[in-house]
PDB file of C-alpha atoms in Angstrom:
ATOM      1  CA  MET C   1     110.413 180.704 186.540  1.00 52.00           C
ATOM      2  CA  PRO C   2     109.406 181.835 183.094  1.00 56.00           C
ATOM      3  CA  ALA C   3     108.248 179.334 180.486  1.00 51.00           C
ATOM      4  CA  PRO C   4     110.974 178.389 177.972  1.00 53.00           C
ATOM      5  CA  GLU C   5     110.603 179.917 174.570  1.00 56.00           C
ATOM      6  CA  HIS C   6     110.339 177.911 171.463  1.00 52.00           C
ATOM      7  CA  ALA C   7     113.094 178.069 168.880  1.00 49.00           C
ATOM      8  CA  PRO C   8     112.228 180.460 166.033  1.00 51.00           C
ATOM      9  CA  ASN C   9     110.765 178.842 162.937  1.00 52.00           C
ATOM     10  CA  ARG C  10     112.397 179.365 159.637  1.00 56.00           C
ATOM     11  CA  SER C  11     110.377 181.631 157.392  1.00 56.00           C
ATOM     12  CA  ASN C  12     108.072 179.659 155.229  1.00 69.00           C
ATOM     13  CA  HIS C  13     107.919 182.601 152.803  1.00 67.00           C
ATOM     14  CA  ALA C  14     111.755 182.724 152.199  1.00 69.00           C
ATOM     15  CA  THR C  15     111.789 178.921 151.834  1.00 81.00           C
ATOM     16  CA  THR C  16     109.043 179.045 149.281  1.00 81.00           C
ATOM     17  CA  ILE C  17     110.784 181.815 147.290  1.00 88.00           C
ATOM     18  CA  GLY C  18     114.057 179.854 147.408  1.00 90.00           C
ATOM     19  CA  TRP C  19     112.453 176.629 146.100  1.00 91.00           C
ATOM     20  CA  SER C  20     110.488 178.536 143.541  1.00 91.00           C
ATOM     21  CA  LEU C  21     113.778 180.031 142.206  1.00 94.00           C
ATOM     22  CA  ALA C  22     115.299 176.642 142.208  1.00 94.00           C
ATOM     23  CA  GLY C  23     112.328 175.234 140.311  1.00 95.00           C
ATOM     24  CA  ILE C  24     112.600 177.946 137.653  1.00 96.00           C
ATOM     25  CA  LEU C  25     116.340 177.284 137.246  1.00 97.00           C
ATOM     26  CA  LEU C  26     115.744 173.446 137.019  1.00 97.00           C
ATOM     27  CA  GLY C  27     112.920 174.090 134.526  1.00 97.00           C
ATOM     28  CA  ILE C  28     115.089 176.195 132.296  1.00 97.00           C
ATOM     29  CA  LEU C  29     117.833 173.545 132.373  1.00 98.00           C
ATOM     30  CA  THR C  30     115.561 170.530 131.806  1.00 97.00           C
ATOM     31  CA  GLY C  31     113.402 172.503 129.196  1.00 96.00           C
ATOM     32  CA  ALA C  32     116.595 173.099 127.140  1.00 94.00           C
ATOM     33  CA  ILE C  33     117.773 169.658 127.464  1.00 95.00           C
ATOM     34  CA  GLY C  34     114.327 168.265 126.455  1.00 94.00           C
ATOM     35  CA  THR C  35     113.985 170.702 123.549  1.00 91.00           C
ATOM     36  CA  VAL C  36     117.347 169.560 122.207  1.00 91.00           C
ATOM     37  CA  LEU C  37     116.568 165.859 122.717  1.00 93.00           C
ATOM     38  CA  HIS C  38     112.941 165.563 121.612  1.00 89.00           C
ATOM     39  CA  LEU C  39     113.637 165.373 117.879  1.00 86.00           C
ATOM     40  CA  ASN C  40     115.932 162.375 118.241  1.00 88.00           C
ATOM     41  CA  SER C  41     114.607 159.235 116.564  1.00 86.00           C
ATOM     42  CA  TYR C  42     115.609 155.760 115.308  1.00 89.00           C
ATOM     43  CA  TRP C  43     115.064 155.335 111.587  1.00 83.00           C
ATOM     44  CA  THR C  44     113.965 151.856 110.772  1.00 83.00           C
ATOM     45  CA  GLY C  45     114.010 152.236 107.064  1.00 80.00           C
ATOM     46  CA  SER C  46     110.337 152.867 106.465  1.00 77.00           C
ATOM     47  CA  PHE C  47     109.434 154.919 109.504  1.00 80.00           C
ATOM     48  CA  GLY C  48     111.017 156.625 112.570  1.00 82.00           C
ATOM     49  CA  LEU C  49     110.688 155.862 116.234  1.00 88.00           C
ATOM     50  CA  PRO C  50     110.847 159.129 118.129  1.00 89.00           C
ATOM     51  CA  TRP C  51     112.679 157.955 121.255  1.00 93.00           C
ATOM     52  CA  GLY C  52     113.979 161.496 122.069  1.00 93.00           C
ATOM     53  CA  VAL C  53     110.522 162.842 122.957  1.00 94.00           C
ATOM     54  CA  VAL C  54     110.013 160.018 125.364  1.00 96.00           C
ATOM     55  CA  LEU C  55     113.306 160.717 127.026  1.00 97.00           C
ATOM     56  CA  ALA C  56     112.567 164.417 127.149  1.00 96.00           C
ATOM     57  CA  LEU C  57     109.239 163.919 128.726  1.00 97.00           C
ATOM     58  CA  VAL C  58     110.719 161.602 131.348  1.00 97.00           C
ATOM     59  CA  ILE C  59     113.390 164.164 132.202  1.00 97.00           C
ATOM     60  CA  ALA C  60     110.694 166.961 132.511  1.00 97.00           C
ATOM     61  CA  TRP C  61     108.610 164.667 134.788  1.00 97.00           C
ATOM     62  CA  LEU C  62     111.568 163.660 136.989  1.00 97.00           C
ATOM     63  CA  ALA C  63     112.602 167.282 137.381  1.00 97.00           C
ATOM     64  CA  GLN C  64     109.079 168.366 138.486  1.00 96.00           C
ATOM     65  CA  TRP C  65     108.613 165.409 140.718  1.00 96.00           C
ATOM     66  CA  TRP C  66     112.058 165.924 142.392  1.00 95.00           C
ATOM     67  CA  ILE C  67     111.561 169.690 143.046  1.00 95.00           C
ATOM     68  CA  GLY C  68     108.020 168.891 144.341  1.00 93.00           C
ATOM     69  CA  LEU C  69     109.278 166.326 146.842  1.00 92.00           C
ATOM     70  CA  ARG C  70     112.196 168.354 147.970  1.00 92.00           C
ATOM     71  CA  SER C  71     110.186 171.568 148.424  1.00 91.00           C
ATOM     72  CA  VAL C  72     106.848 170.150 149.312  1.00 89.00           C
ATOM     73  CA  SER C  73     105.443 172.955 147.294  1.00 89.00           C
ATOM     74  CA  ILE C  74     102.960 172.858 144.408  1.00 93.00           C
ATOM     75  CA  VAL C  75     104.119 176.360 143.501  1.00 93.00           C
ATOM     76  CA  ALA C  76     107.711 175.202 142.862  1.00 94.00           C
ATOM     77  CA  THR C  77     106.457 172.237 140.802  1.00 95.00           C
ATOM     78  CA  GLY C  78     104.246 174.432 138.703  1.00 95.00           C
ATOM     79  CA  LEU C  79     106.928 177.031 138.101  1.00 96.00           C
ATOM     80  CA  THR C  80     109.270 174.220 137.003  1.00 97.00           C
ATOM     81  CA  GLY C  81     106.733 173.164 134.384  1.00 97.00           C
ATOM     82  CA  ILE C  82     106.124 176.726 133.252  1.00 97.00           C
ATOM     83  CA  ALA C  83     109.872 177.414 132.903  1.00 98.00           C
ATOM     84  CA  GLN C  84     110.255 174.255 130.878  1.00 97.00           C
ATOM     85  CA  TYR C  85     107.572 175.353 128.410  1.00 96.00           C
ATOM     86  CA  VAL C  86     108.841 179.002 128.327  1.00 96.00           C
ATOM     87  CA  THR C  87     112.273 177.606 127.513  1.00 96.00           C
ATOM     88  CA  LEU C  88     110.881 175.576 124.696  1.00 92.00           C
ATOM     89  CA  ALA C  89     109.101 178.551 123.271  1.00 91.00           C
ATOM     90  CA  ALA C  90     112.138 180.826 123.565  1.00 92.00           C
ATOM     91  CA  MET C  91     114.437 178.313 121.939  1.00 90.00           C
ATOM     92  CA  VAL C  92     112.136 177.793 119.063  1.00 86.00           C
ATOM     93  CA  ALA C  93     111.307 181.510 118.562  1.00 86.00           C
ATOM     94  CA  LEU C  94     114.934 182.662 118.910  1.00 85.00           C
ATOM     95  CA  ASN C  95     116.324 180.082 116.479  1.00 77.00           C
ATOM     96  CA  GLN C  96     114.881 180.627 113.004  1.00 71.00           C
ATOM     97  CA  GLY C  97     116.573 177.676 111.450  1.00 65.00           C
ATOM     98  CA  ASN C  98     113.916 175.161 112.836  1.00 65.00           C
ATOM     99  CA  HIS C  99     116.736 173.173 114.637  1.00 67.00           C
ATOM    100  CA  PHE C 100     114.506 172.675 117.749  1.00 68.00           C
ATOM    101  CA  SER C 101     111.122 172.265 115.958  1.00 72.00           C
ATOM    102  CA  VAL C 102     109.609 171.007 112.747  1.00 74.00           C
ATOM    103  CA  PRO C 103     107.271 173.010 110.624  1.00 71.00           C
ATOM    104  CA  LEU C 104     103.766 171.601 110.742  1.00 73.00           C
ATOM    105  CA  ASN C 105     102.917 171.437 107.045  1.00 77.00           C
ATOM    106  CA  ASP C 106     101.955 168.902 104.388  1.00 79.00           C
ATOM    107  CA  GLN C 107     105.582 168.150 103.388  1.00 79.00           C
ATOM    108  CA  THR C 108     106.734 167.334 106.903  1.00 75.00           C
ATOM    109  CA  TRP C 109     103.664 165.128 107.523  1.00 78.00           C
ATOM    110  CA  GLU C 110     104.451 163.275 104.240  1.00 79.00           C
ATOM    111  CA  PHE C 111     108.242 162.807 104.685  1.00 80.00           C
ATOM    112  CA  VAL C 112     108.959 162.875 108.425  1.00 79.00           C
ATOM    113  CA  PRO C 113     105.699 162.278 110.299  1.00 84.00           C
ATOM    114  CA  HIS C 114     107.505 160.918 113.379  1.00 82.00           C
ATOM    115  CA  LEU C 115     109.311 164.300 113.763  1.00 84.00           C
ATOM    116  CA  VAL C 116     105.901 166.148 113.583  1.00 87.00           C
ATOM    117  CA  ILE C 117     104.468 163.820 116.165  1.00 89.00           C
ATOM    118  CA  ALA C 118     107.569 164.278 118.359  1.00 90.00           C
ATOM    119  CA  THR C 119     107.188 168.096 118.121  1.00 89.00           C
ATOM    120  CA  LEU C 120     103.484 167.977 118.991  1.00 91.00           C
ATOM    121  CA  ALA C 121     104.029 165.478 121.799  1.00 94.00           C
ATOM    122  CA  TRP C 122     106.829 167.708 123.303  1.00 93.00           C
ATOM    123  CA  ASN C 123     104.706 170.788 123.135  1.00 93.00           C
ATOM    124  CA  ILE C 124     101.570 169.242 124.534  1.00 95.00           C
ATOM    125  CA  GLY C 125     103.523 166.804 126.748  1.00 96.00           C
ATOM    126  CA  ILE C 126     105.094 169.402 128.874  1.00 96.00           C
ATOM    127  CA  VAL C 127     101.590 170.722 129.819  1.00 96.00           C
ATOM    128  CA  ALA C 128     100.260 167.302 130.450  1.00 97.00           C
ATOM    129  CA  VAL C 129     103.307 166.258 132.500  1.00 97.00           C
ATOM    130  CA  THR C 130     102.995 169.412 134.607  1.00 97.00           C
ATOM    131  CA  LEU C 131      99.339 168.900 135.304  1.00 97.00           C
ATOM    132  CA  LEU C 132      99.959 165.170 136.222  1.00 97.00           C
ATOM    133  CA  SER C 133     102.911 166.108 138.468  1.00 96.00           C
ATOM    134  CA  LEU C 134     100.767 168.675 140.297  1.00 96.00           C
ATOM    135  CA  ILE C 135      98.029 166.138 140.773  1.00 96.00           C
ATOM    136  CA  GLN C 136     100.521 163.477 141.942  1.00 95.00           C
ATOM    137  CA  LEU C 137     102.272 165.807 144.307  1.00 94.00           C
ATOM    138  CA  ALA C 138      98.950 167.044 145.852  1.00 94.00           C
ATOM    139  CA  ARG C 139      97.879 163.371 146.367  1.00 94.00           C
ATOM    140  CA  THR C 140     101.290 162.541 147.959  1.00 93.00           C
ATOM    141  CA  MET C 141     101.139 165.516 150.275  1.00 90.00           C
ATOM    142  CA  ARG C 142      97.651 164.657 151.284  1.00 91.00           C
ATOM    143  CA  ARG C 143      98.446 161.082 151.971  1.00 91.00           C
ATOM    144  CA  THR C 144     101.608 161.929 153.952  1.00 87.00           C
ATOM    145  CA  LYS C 145      99.710 164.494 156.101  1.00 84.00           C
ATOM    146  CA  ALA C 146      97.009 161.768 156.802  1.00 84.00           C
ATOM    147  CA  GLU C 147      99.600 159.225 157.752  1.00 83.00           C
ATOM    148  CA  LEU C 148     101.366 161.661 160.149  1.00 78.00           C
ATOM    149  CA  ALA C 149      98.051 162.625 161.725  1.00 78.00           C
ATOM    150  CA  ALA C 150      97.138 158.983 162.214  1.00 79.00           C
ATOM    151  CA  ASN C 151     100.517 158.025 163.679  1.00 78.00           C
ATOM    152  CA  GLN C 152     101.341 160.666 166.288  1.00 72.00           C
ATOM    153  CA  SER C 153     103.337 158.343 168.518  1.00 63.00           C
ATOM    154  CA  TYR C 154     106.459 160.198 167.729  1.00 60.00           C
ATOM    155  CA  LEU C 155     104.944 163.276 169.510  1.00 62.00           C
ATOM    156  CA  THR C 156     104.405 161.393 172.757  1.00 61.00           C
ATOM    157  CA  PRO C 157     107.483 160.281 174.669  1.00 61.00           C
ATOM    158  CA  ALA C 158     107.651 156.758 175.791  1.00 60.00           C
ATOM    159  CA  VAL C 159     107.104 156.416 179.573  1.00 64.00           C
ATOM    160  CA  GLY C 160     108.936 153.703 181.444  1.00 62.00           C
ATOM    161  CA  PRO C 161     110.437 153.129 184.777  1.00 62.00           C
ATOM    162  CA  TRP C 162     113.728 154.833 183.697  1.00 62.00           C
ATOM    163  CA  ASP C 163     111.703 158.104 183.045  1.00 56.00           C
ATOM    164  CA  LYS C 164     110.615 158.358 186.645  1.00 57.00           C
ATOM    165  CA  GLN C 165     114.019 158.545 188.187  1.00 56.00           C
TER     166      GLN C 165
END
């Protein structure tokens, strides 16, 4: 009697490509949303509180974290962050009216410093969030693999009197 064959495994290569494309699309979407949101602020009368950049960075981080957990792929997470940054650069470069960015000059620093800070925080924040997401995902994957290796009881079937019948 021949040994039973194992079921064929899904292609990891095709799965990685699929999740990478999903990460790029999610990065474009969340990068556009964040770029539109990041200049929103609450004006208190004497200074502005840039709440939009905080929300934009949280959205960017959640998108990267979600795609990382769903795909279990650092590549997909990194591509999501890269797509977010490329979307920011494209939206700022293609729109010459400064609707998605603030010029970094003496006048803007004097009159609307909170918008300059929001622009800098969004530009630098995407890179920082991407690096932190990659580190966080790598640690989560390493911890999960260690927990699975330590607890392999699910691989061994329970043996009891009913199994010997």
